[in-house]
């Protein structure tokens, strides 16, 4: 089980989801991926995408200009 | 028990593709959605950028609609491949720079490739005969089926009954009797079906699924191509066309002027790639310049920058200029009076 980071800053919707989706495909169940982004749309999109595939959003941190969304990979694949 | 047949549904984020996917899912077919990001899609970009609109976060409509239907969605980045469709459409453009027929053919072709790679059986779209003047006519629908290579594995559940039976219908993978016969521009049947399925709050884009049907947007795109001398573009170019006021005071340069704080923040990310200006004596927008400018052009740009900020009625405004290459400097300028800004400068 390992932890990974994805820099999706300055990317606009739906690119943060596309990058997340593509990265998750290379990870194993139980791994975590922290997605750093700036488009607030990701607050809706990444959890919606995770629900669809059985991944779990374990944390969301929002600072003035950045969002950090942590996803634990489920066994459903990407 | 035999494995259910599998269909890949093109999901645009609009109502029709949602309905088509749901109809087929209700017949016991395993459906997954596919959505292509071209860079021109009507997404919440303006919404995401403008500070004044950030009260409720903008959802991605394709993801939202797939979730409503209860299917997985695969979002595919086709930005680079799509350029050729926008730049050289074999079937030409619609009212604006929308290459709808080529675009549909391209998307169904990509879906067909995905179907083959992933062991799916057929493709569904939310197309309705007669709904759109270019890509959804009875005579152009076979063009999409043929040019995409999908042929009769392409099913349009909302109007299937008025089209010849496709492979999934002939093979009994779906029951043709339960498909529909929608046609024309009347949206009432779709809305009634949405109510029946319990879909609420779905997106209803006015012009079409992308910015290429928007006259204001395509005027800016046309200007970009004209002044670059060819029809090239990068993703950043087409995103920037959505943001700010665009003015072309001289043929060889254009200004992008943020309209509010959110746009200024967004444009900050581009400072390194552009000569940019902003007022320091008063608050005001960040302005990017595209093109090669002389000192005289910069003076004009500084006066315009002053014009669009809080110092618009002041005698003097200090504007900092940061060239893309070279040394920054400050100019003290008088804001350009409105009567010296011809309408024709606005794009
Ligand atoms: S409106 Fe845009 S996305 Fe929709 S078919 Fe036409 S070109 Fe393609």
Tab-separated table of C-alpha atoms and ligand atoms in Angstrom:
chain	number	residue	atom	x	y	z
A	1	UNK	CA	0.000	0.000	0.000
A	2	UNK	CA	1.543	3.251	-0.992
A	3	UNK	CA	0.703	6.930	-1.073
A	4	UNK	CA	0.871	8.968	-4.254
A	5	UNK	CA	0.343	12.573	-5.278
A	6	UNK	CA	-1.090	14.074	-8.429
A	7	UNK	CA	-0.579	17.695	-9.318
A	8	UNK	CA	-3.678	18.871	-11.184
A	9	UNK	CA	-3.269	22.551	-10.367
A	10	UNK	CA	-4.460	25.047	-12.969
A	11	UNK	CA	-6.268	22.312	-14.866
A	12	UNK	CA	-9.909	22.994	-15.479
A	13	UNK	CA	-12.737	20.521	-15.242
A	14	UNK	CA	-12.837	17.741	-16.393
A	15	UNK	CA	-9.050	17.441	-16.724
A	16	UNK	CA	-8.469	16.843	-12.983
A	17	UNK	CA	-10.883	13.897	-13.176
A	18	UNK	CA	-9.284	12.582	-16.368
A	19	UNK	CA	-5.830	12.731	-14.771
A	20	UNK	CA	-7.158	11.090	-11.593
A	21	UNK	CA	-8.848	8.344	-13.596
A	22	UNK	CA	-5.705	7.640	-15.615
A	23	UNK	CA	-3.477	7.630	-12.538
A	24	UNK	CA	-5.779	5.370	-10.528
A	25	UNK	CA	-5.521	2.788	-13.299
A	26	UNK	CA	-1.835	2.371	-12.418
A	27	UNK	CA	-2.447	1.950	-8.644
A	28	UNK	CA	-3.370	-1.002	-6.460
A	29	UNK	CA	-6.396	-1.425	-4.176
A	30	UNK	CA	-5.617	0.138	-0.802
A	31	UNK	CA	-3.194	2.727	-2.246
A	32	UNK	CA	-4.001	6.363	-1.635
A	33	UNK	CA	-3.801	9.215	-4.099
A	34	UNK	CA	-3.778	12.853	-3.070
A	35	UNK	CA	-4.982	15.086	-5.888
A	36	UNK	CA	-3.964	18.727	-5.630
A	37	UNK	CA	-6.077	21.028	-7.731
A	38	UNK	CA	-7.356	24.566	-8.087
A	39	UNK	CA	-10.666	24.171	-9.954
A	40	UNK	CA	-13.408	24.044	-7.306
A	41	UNK	CA	-15.431	21.858	-9.683
A	42	UNK	CA	-13.165	18.994	-8.569
A	43	UNK	CA	-14.967	19.071	-5.220
A	44	UNK	CA	-17.990	17.657	-6.963
A	45	UNK	CA	-16.367	15.745	-9.807
A	46	UNK	CA	-13.724	13.659	-8.058
A	47	UNK	CA	-16.088	12.314	-5.356
A	48	UNK	CA	-18.726	11.605	-8.048
A	49	UNK	CA	-16.179	9.686	-10.085
A	50	UNK	CA	-15.048	7.776	-6.969
A	51	UNK	CA	-18.620	6.765	-6.075
A	52	UNK	CA	-18.999	5.335	-9.555
A	53	UNK	CA	-15.918	3.130	-9.257
A	54	UNK	CA	-16.058	2.212	-5.581
A	55	UNK	CA	-13.083	4.338	-4.480
A	56	UNK	CA	-13.305	6.215	-1.213
A	57	UNK	CA	-12.627	9.902	-0.632
A	58	UNK	CA	-10.884	9.875	2.733
A	59	UNK	CA	-10.192	13.570	3.074
A	60	UNK	CA	-10.733	16.969	1.537
A	61	UNK	CA	-8.693	19.985	2.513
A	62	UNK	CA	-9.415	23.410	1.142
A	63	UNK	CA	-7.041	26.315	1.520
A	64	UNK	CA	-7.374	29.789	0.039
A	65	UNK	CA	-6.346	28.753	-3.448
A	66	UNK	CA	-5.856	24.988	-3.418
A	67	UNK	CA	-7.805	21.821	-2.850
A	68	UNK	CA	-6.380	18.499	-1.728
A	69	UNK	CA	-8.609	15.490	-2.213
A	70	UNK	CA	-7.381	12.119	-0.954
A	71	UNK	CA	-8.742	8.971	-2.531
A	72	UNK	CA	-8.303	5.405	-1.304
A	73	UNK	CA	-8.373	2.996	-4.225
A	74	UNK	CA	-11.091	0.343	-4.083
A	75	UNK	CA	-11.064	-2.982	-5.856
A	76	UNK	CA	-13.336	-1.936	-8.717
A	77	UNK	CA	-10.525	-0.687	-10.956
A	78	UNK	CA	-10.494	2.576	-12.887
B	1	UNK	CA	-27.348	-17.684	-17.449
B	2	UNK	CA	-25.869	-15.923	-20.430
B	3	UNK	CA	-23.764	-12.807	-19.928
B	4	UNK	CA	-25.694	-9.648	-20.744
B	5	UNK	CA	-24.716	-7.831	-23.914
B	6	UNK	CA	-22.613	-4.737	-23.411
B	7	UNK	CA	-23.210	-1.277	-24.826
B	8	UNK	CA	-21.069	1.819	-24.664
B	9	UNK	CA	-23.155	4.993	-24.491
B	10	UNK	CA	-21.908	8.367	-25.670
B	11	UNK	CA	-22.675	10.655	-22.762
B	12	UNK	CA	-22.583	14.361	-23.566
B	13	UNK	CA	-23.998	15.650	-20.311
B	14	UNK	CA	-27.305	16.606	-21.931
B	15	UNK	CA	-30.666	14.984	-21.437
B	16	UNK	CA	-30.915	12.946	-24.635
B	17	UNK	CA	-27.831	10.834	-24.086
B	18	UNK	CA	-28.974	10.155	-20.522
B	19	UNK	CA	-32.360	8.959	-21.722
B	20	UNK	CA	-30.856	6.743	-24.416
B	21	UNK	CA	-28.504	5.083	-21.913
B	22	UNK	CA	-31.276	4.546	-19.395
B	23	UNK	CA	-33.634	3.005	-21.987
B	24	UNK	CA	-31.028	0.426	-22.928
B	25	UNK	CA	-29.959	-0.236	-19.353
B	26	UNK	CA	-33.614	-0.899	-18.522
B	27	UNK	CA	-33.573	-3.676	-21.109
B	28	UNK	CA	-30.977	-5.572	-19.084
B	29	UNK	CA	-27.995	-4.560	-21.201
B	30	UNK	CA	-24.752	-3.746	-19.372
B	31	UNK	CA	-24.135	-0.080	-20.232
B	32	UNK	CA	-21.042	2.042	-19.595
B	33	UNK	CA	-20.695	5.652	-20.652
B	34	UNK	CA	-17.956	7.392	-22.562
B	35	UNK	CA	-17.396	11.128	-22.788
B	36	UNK	CA	-14.832	12.950	-24.889
B	37	UNK	CA	-13.141	16.115	-23.710
B	38	UNK	CA	-12.288	18.213	-26.754
B	39	UNK	CA	-11.419	21.461	-24.958
B	40	UNK	CA	-14.510	23.154	-26.402
B	41	UNK	CA	-17.040	21.337	-24.253
B	42	UNK	CA	-19.527	23.540	-22.454
B	43	UNK	CA	-18.236	23.022	-18.972
B	44	UNK	CA	-18.217	25.302	-16.013
B	45	UNK	CA	-14.959	26.983	-16.964
B	46	UNK	CA	-16.258	30.498	-16.804
B	47	UNK	CA	-18.066	29.504	-13.686
B	48	UNK	CA	-14.963	27.937	-12.147
B	49	UNK	CA	-12.907	31.015	-12.867
B	50	UNK	CA	-15.209	33.892	-11.996
B	51	UNK	CA	-15.087	34.714	-8.306
B	52	UNK	CA	-18.643	36.040	-8.376
B	53	UNK	CA	-19.994	32.652	-9.393
B	54	UNK	CA	-18.348	30.468	-6.813
B	55	UNK	CA	-21.252	30.153	-4.425
B	56	UNK	CA	-22.072	26.676	-5.621
B	57	UNK	CA	-19.444	24.436	-7.164
B	58	UNK	CA	-20.065	23.506	-10.751
B	59	UNK	CA	-20.572	19.868	-11.524
B	60	UNK	CA	-19.412	18.066	-14.621
B	61	UNK	CA	-22.651	17.284	-16.402
B	62	UNK	CA	-21.429	14.095	-18.037
B	63	UNK	CA	-20.390	12.636	-14.670
B	64	UNK	CA	-23.603	13.780	-13.106
B	65	UNK	CA	-25.780	12.251	-15.799
B	66	UNK	CA	-23.915	8.933	-15.752
B	67	UNK	CA	-24.429	8.771	-12.017
B	68	UNK	CA	-28.151	9.421	-12.439
B	69	UNK	CA	-28.411	6.598	-14.966
B	70	UNK	CA	-26.355	4.361	-12.682
B	71	UNK	CA	-23.496	3.581	-15.059
B	72	UNK	CA	-19.734	4.034	-15.032
B	73	UNK	CA	-18.322	6.864	-17.099
B	74	UNK	CA	-14.978	6.947	-18.884
B	75	UNK	CA	-13.824	10.463	-19.738
B	76	UNK	CA	-11.303	10.537	-22.534
B	77	UNK	CA	-8.984	13.398	-23.420
B	78	UNK	CA	-9.134	13.858	-27.208
B	79	UNK	CA	-7.835	17.430	-27.276
B	80	UNK	CA	-5.017	16.791	-29.738
B	81	UNK	CA	-6.802	14.397	-32.071
B	82	UNK	CA	-9.810	16.673	-32.198
B	83	UNK	CA	-7.829	19.571	-33.657
B	84	UNK	CA	-7.935	18.050	-37.106
B	85	UNK	CA	-11.739	17.872	-36.897
B	86	UNK	CA	-12.023	21.567	-36.039
B	87	UNK	CA	-9.366	22.696	-38.469
B	88	UNK	CA	-10.210	20.574	-41.531
B	89	UNK	CA	-13.780	19.309	-41.338
B	90	UNK	CA	-14.512	17.234	-44.436
B	91	UNK	CA	-18.202	18.119	-44.230
B	92	UNK	CA	-17.650	21.781	-43.401
B	93	UNK	CA	-18.984	23.933	-40.593
B	94	UNK	CA	-22.491	24.629	-39.356
B	95	UNK	CA	-23.726	28.142	-38.545
B	96	UNK	CA	-20.534	28.995	-36.658
B	97	UNK	CA	-17.297	27.009	-36.501
B	98	UNK	CA	-19.073	23.843	-35.417
B	99	UNK	CA	-18.009	20.833	-37.479
B	100	UNK	CA	-20.937	18.776	-36.151
B	101	UNK	CA	-21.064	16.025	-38.739
B	102	UNK	CA	-17.323	15.352	-38.635
B	103	UNK	CA	-17.417	15.650	-34.859
B	104	UNK	CA	-20.159	13.028	-34.491
B	105	UNK	CA	-18.316	10.719	-36.869
B	106	UNK	CA	-15.121	11.185	-34.867
B	107	UNK	CA	-16.760	10.521	-31.513
B	108	UNK	CA	-18.583	7.436	-32.698
B	109	UNK	CA	-15.332	6.221	-34.251
B	110	UNK	CA	-13.527	6.685	-30.924
B	111	UNK	CA	-16.377	4.880	-29.163
B	112	UNK	CA	-16.154	2.070	-31.727
B	113	UNK	CA	-12.436	1.679	-31.014
B	114	UNK	CA	-13.154	1.639	-27.281
B	115	UNK	CA	-15.909	-0.937	-27.820
B	116	UNK	CA	-13.526	-3.212	-29.724
B	117	UNK	CA	-10.727	-2.868	-27.174
B	118	UNK	CA	-13.009	-3.539	-24.225
B	119	UNK	CA	-15.102	-6.352	-25.659
B	120	UNK	CA	-18.392	-4.434	-25.880
B	121	UNK	CA	-21.074	-5.226	-28.441
B	122	UNK	CA	-22.640	-1.989	-29.624
B	123	UNK	CA	-22.755	1.792	-29.305
B	124	UNK	CA	-25.668	3.999	-28.333
B	125	UNK	CA	-26.154	7.731	-28.745
B	126	UNK	CA	-28.909	10.135	-27.793
B	127	UNK	CA	-29.348	11.376	-31.344
B	128	UNK	CA	-32.837	12.206	-32.571
B	129	UNK	CA	-33.710	12.471	-36.263
B	130	UNK	CA	-34.283	16.070	-37.305
B	131	UNK	CA	-33.137	17.579	-34.044
B	132	UNK	CA	-30.048	19.350	-35.290
B	133	UNK	CA	-29.768	20.823	-38.749
B	134	UNK	CA	-26.403	19.292	-39.638
B	135	UNK	CA	-25.576	16.106	-37.808
B	136	UNK	CA	-28.955	14.700	-36.867
B	137	UNK	CA	-30.782	14.489	-40.182
B	138	UNK	CA	-32.156	11.296	-41.626
B	139	UNK	CA	-29.720	11.545	-44.536
B	140	UNK	CA	-26.653	12.319	-42.387
B	141	UNK	CA	-27.187	9.646	-39.756
B	142	UNK	CA	-25.944	6.855	-42.068
B	143	UNK	CA	-22.879	9.014	-42.784
B	144	UNK	CA	-21.919	8.887	-39.095
B	145	UNK	CA	-22.533	5.115	-38.943
B	146	UNK	CA	-20.414	4.555	-42.036
B	147	UNK	CA	-17.544	6.976	-41.473
B	148	UNK	CA	-17.090	5.895	-37.867
B	149	UNK	CA	-16.822	2.272	-38.932
B	150	UNK	CA	-19.588	1.410	-36.442
B	151	UNK	CA	-22.103	0.570	-39.192
B	152	UNK	CA	-25.074	-1.287	-37.767
B	153	UNK	CA	-23.572	-1.581	-34.317
B	154	UNK	CA	-24.657	2.012	-33.814
B	155	UNK	CA	-28.076	2.240	-32.175
B	156	UNK	CA	-30.041	5.440	-31.533
B	157	UNK	CA	-32.645	4.290	-29.028
B	158	UNK	CA	-34.638	7.545	-29.029
B	159	UNK	CA	-35.472	7.326	-32.725
B	160	UNK	CA	-34.634	3.704	-33.586
B	161	UNK	CA	-38.182	2.879	-34.642
B	162	UNK	CA	-38.034	5.256	-37.571
B	163	UNK	CA	-34.621	4.010	-38.703
B	164	UNK	CA	-33.751	0.636	-40.245
B	165	UNK	CA	-33.173	-2.104	-37.624
B	166	UNK	CA	-29.581	-2.318	-36.413
B	167	UNK	CA	-27.621	-5.410	-35.410
B	168	UNK	CA	-28.581	-5.286	-31.692
B	169	UNK	CA	-32.253	-5.159	-32.736
B	170	UNK	CA	-32.009	-7.892	-35.335
B	171	UNK	CA	-30.098	-10.172	-32.992
B	172	UNK	CA	-32.604	-9.598	-30.207
B	173	UNK	CA	-30.002	-8.068	-27.853
B	174	UNK	CA	-32.534	-5.266	-27.415
B	175	UNK	CA	-36.272	-5.261	-27.999
B	176	UNK	CA	-36.998	-2.884	-30.865
B	177	UNK	CA	-40.600	-2.580	-29.712
B	178	UNK	CA	-39.434	-0.865	-26.547
B	179	UNK	CA	-37.334	1.687	-28.418
B	180	UNK	CA	-38.719	5.073	-29.428
B	181	UNK	CA	-39.709	7.087	-32.461
B	182	UNK	CA	-38.814	10.645	-31.457
B	183	UNK	CA	-38.116	13.101	-34.261
B	184	UNK	CA	-37.806	16.813	-34.829
B	185	UNK	CA	-37.031	19.685	-32.561
B	186	UNK	CA	-39.906	19.304	-30.123
B	187	UNK	CA	-38.399	18.596	-26.706
B	188	UNK	CA	-41.649	17.636	-24.967
B	189	UNK	CA	-41.322	13.849	-25.441
B	190	UNK	CA	-37.815	13.942	-23.938
B	191	UNK	CA	-39.033	15.982	-21.002
B	192	UNK	CA	-41.918	13.607	-20.369
B	193	UNK	CA	-39.548	10.647	-20.450
B	194	UNK	CA	-37.196	12.449	-18.062
B	195	UNK	CA	-40.074	12.817	-15.615
B	196	UNK	CA	-40.930	9.149	-16.014
B	197	UNK	CA	-37.316	8.205	-15.208
B	198	UNK	CA	-37.193	10.667	-12.323
B	199	UNK	CA	-34.456	12.829	-13.872
B	200	UNK	CA	-34.538	16.373	-12.565
B	201	UNK	CA	-32.188	19.309	-12.786
B	202	UNK	CA	-30.558	18.066	-15.981
B	203	UNK	CA	-28.451	20.382	-18.135
B	204	UNK	CA	-30.111	22.053	-21.085
B	205	UNK	CA	-27.418	23.807	-23.100
B	206	UNK	CA	-29.061	26.346	-25.371
B	207	UNK	CA	-26.991	26.101	-28.534
B	208	UNK	CA	-25.395	22.705	-28.490
B	209	UNK	CA	-22.867	20.679	-26.626
B	210	UNK	CA	-19.874	22.907	-27.255
B	211	UNK	CA	-18.531	26.426	-27.629
B	212	UNK	CA	-18.089	25.971	-31.364
B	213	UNK	CA	-21.800	26.735	-31.764
B	214	UNK	CA	-21.435	30.026	-29.901
B	215	UNK	CA	-21.092	33.016	-32.246
B	216	UNK	CA	-19.233	35.217	-29.752
B	217	UNK	CA	-16.744	32.494	-29.035
B	218	UNK	CA	-16.125	31.531	-32.641
B	219	UNK	CA	-15.616	35.168	-33.613
B	220	UNK	CA	-12.652	35.190	-31.236
B	221	UNK	CA	-11.416	31.868	-32.560
B	222	UNK	CA	-11.720	33.127	-36.141
B	223	UNK	CA	-9.755	36.255	-35.159
B	224	UNK	CA	-7.027	34.121	-33.588
B	225	UNK	CA	-6.649	32.042	-36.734
B	226	UNK	CA	-6.745	35.022	-39.027
B	227	UNK	CA	-3.995	36.843	-37.159
B	228	UNK	CA	-1.798	33.805	-36.715
B	229	UNK	CA	-2.040	33.137	-40.410
B	230	UNK	CA	-3.154	29.534	-39.910
B	231	UNK	CA	-5.721	27.506	-38.030
B	232	UNK	CA	-3.462	26.239	-35.254
B	233	UNK	CA	-4.450	26.212	-31.592
B	234	UNK	CA	-3.377	24.836	-28.241
B	235	UNK	CA	-5.589	24.058	-25.259
B	236	UNK	CA	-4.506	27.255	-23.496
B	237	UNK	CA	-5.493	29.325	-26.532
B	238	UNK	CA	-9.007	27.987	-26.585
B	239	UNK	CA	-9.422	28.308	-22.818
B	240	UNK	CA	-8.244	31.913	-22.895
B	241	UNK	CA	-10.872	32.695	-25.534
B	242	UNK	CA	-13.498	32.041	-22.840
B	243	UNK	CA	-12.055	34.491	-20.365
B	244	UNK	CA	-12.123	38.261	-20.036
B	245	UNK	CA	-12.681	41.036	-22.534
B	246	UNK	CA	-10.739	40.602	-25.744
B	247	UNK	CA	-9.685	43.700	-27.671
B	248	UNK	CA	-7.601	44.037	-30.787
B	249	UNK	CA	-6.524	47.693	-30.930
B	250	UNK	CA	-4.007	47.028	-33.709
B	251	UNK	CA	-3.855	44.159	-36.179
B	252	UNK	CA	-0.623	42.822	-34.683
B	253	UNK	CA	-1.665	42.605	-31.039
B	254	UNK	CA	-4.560	41.616	-28.869
B	255	UNK	CA	-5.319	42.298	-25.213
B	256	UNK	CA	-7.090	39.995	-22.774
B	257	UNK	CA	-8.507	42.063	-19.934
B	258	UNK	CA	-9.748	40.336	-16.777
B	259	UNK	CA	-13.271	41.425	-15.849
B	260	UNK	CA	-13.081	40.588	-12.179
B	261	UNK	CA	-10.938	39.103	-9.448
B	262	UNK	CA	-11.449	35.450	-10.332
B	263	UNK	CA	-10.384	36.119	-13.920
B	264	UNK	CA	-7.370	38.097	-12.727
B	265	UNK	CA	-6.354	35.144	-10.544
B	266	UNK	CA	-6.764	32.773	-13.432
B	267	UNK	CA	-4.777	34.957	-15.833
B	268	UNK	CA	-1.981	35.246	-13.238
B	269	UNK	CA	-1.121	31.674	-14.187
B	270	UNK	CA	-0.228	32.884	-17.700
B	271	UNK	CA	2.001	35.813	-16.710
B	272	UNK	CA	5.217	34.071	-17.647
B	273	UNK	CA	4.023	33.386	-21.185
B	274	UNK	CA	2.697	36.847	-22.006
B	275	UNK	CA	3.681	40.476	-21.776
B	276	UNK	CA	1.308	41.703	-19.074
B	277	UNK	CA	0.226	44.940	-17.458
B	278	UNK	CA	-1.644	46.127	-14.382
B	279	UNK	CA	-2.197	49.399	-12.591
B	280	UNK	CA	-0.372	49.951	-9.306
B	281	UNK	CA	-1.763	53.335	-8.294
B	282	UNK	CA	-5.354	52.067	-8.442
B	283	UNK	CA	-6.901	48.651	-8.363
B	284	UNK	CA	-7.664	47.166	-11.732
B	285	UNK	CA	-7.463	44.135	-13.962
B	286	UNK	CA	-4.533	42.070	-15.085
B	287	UNK	CA	-4.083	42.440	-18.826
B	288	UNK	CA	-2.258	39.989	-21.096
B	289	UNK	CA	-0.916	40.974	-24.485
B	290	UNK	CA	-0.665	38.563	-27.364
B	291	UNK	CA	1.532	39.656	-30.249
B	292	UNK	CA	4.759	41.590	-30.697
B	293	UNK	CA	4.401	45.133	-29.467
B	294	UNK	CA	6.356	48.359	-29.870
B	295	UNK	CA	6.771	51.040	-27.189
B	296	UNK	CA	3.966	52.973	-28.825
B	297	UNK	CA	1.674	49.920	-28.620
B	298	UNK	CA	2.573	49.475	-24.955
B	299	UNK	CA	1.641	53.073	-24.235
B	300	UNK	CA	-1.759	52.492	-25.826
B	301	UNK	CA	-2.150	49.200	-23.913
B	302	UNK	CA	-1.245	50.955	-20.649
B	303	UNK	CA	-3.854	53.660	-21.275
B	304	UNK	CA	-6.448	50.968	-21.968
B	305	UNK	CA	-5.413	49.071	-18.842
B	306	UNK	CA	-5.946	52.268	-16.864
B	307	UNK	CA	-9.329	52.696	-18.515
B	308	UNK	CA	-10.593	49.316	-17.263
B	309	UNK	CA	-9.589	49.860	-13.612
B	310	UNK	CA	-10.676	52.000	-10.689
B	311	UNK	CA	-8.516	54.857	-11.948
B	312	UNK	CA	-10.628	55.278	-15.072
B	313	UNK	CA	-11.523	58.898	-14.188
B	314	UNK	CA	-8.164	59.840	-12.658
B	315	UNK	CA	-5.772	62.202	-14.440
B	316	UNK	CA	-2.858	59.842	-14.081
B	317	UNK	CA	-2.607	56.131	-13.436
B	318	UNK	CA	0.624	54.225	-12.872
B	319	UNK	CA	0.754	51.040	-14.903
B	320	UNK	CA	3.465	48.421	-14.584
B	321	UNK	CA	4.538	46.674	-17.743
B	322	UNK	CA	6.182	43.277	-17.580
B	323	UNK	CA	7.443	42.235	-20.997
B	324	UNK	CA	7.590	38.538	-21.724
B	325	UNK	CA	11.310	38.971	-22.216
B	326	UNK	CA	13.025	42.058	-20.889
B	327	UNK	CA	12.917	44.447	-18.009
B	328	UNK	CA	9.761	45.601	-16.250
B	329	UNK	CA	8.954	49.279	-16.031
B	330	UNK	CA	6.238	51.649	-14.883
B	331	UNK	CA	4.434	54.218	-17.011
B	332	UNK	CA	2.326	57.141	-15.798
B	333	UNK	CA	-0.550	57.458	-18.228
B	334	UNK	CA	-3.924	59.070	-18.651
B	335	UNK	CA	-6.751	56.541	-19.091
B	336	UNK	CA	-7.993	56.299	-22.672
B	337	UNK	CA	-11.377	58.056	-22.891
B	338	UNK	CA	-14.262	55.774	-23.912
B	339	UNK	CA	-14.882	57.719	-27.124
B	340	UNK	CA	-11.394	56.764	-28.280
B	341	UNK	CA	-12.119	53.040	-27.984
B	342	UNK	CA	-13.967	52.039	-31.153
B	343	UNK	CA	-16.498	49.201	-30.907
B	344	UNK	CA	-14.535	47.410	-33.610
B	345	UNK	CA	-11.641	46.799	-31.189
B	346	UNK	CA	-13.810	44.457	-29.134
B	347	UNK	CA	-13.788	40.828	-30.187
C	1	LIG	S1	-22.061	21.051	-31.031
C	1	LIG	FE1	-19.840	20.739	-30.829
C	1	LIG	S2	-19.607	18.807	-29.674
C	1	LIG	FE2	-21.730	18.892	-30.439
C	1	LIG	S3	-21.656	17.778	-32.409
C	1	LIG	FE3	-21.379	19.956	-32.871
C	1	LIG	S4	-19.158	20.271	-32.915
C	1	LIG	FE4	-19.539	18.310	-31.848
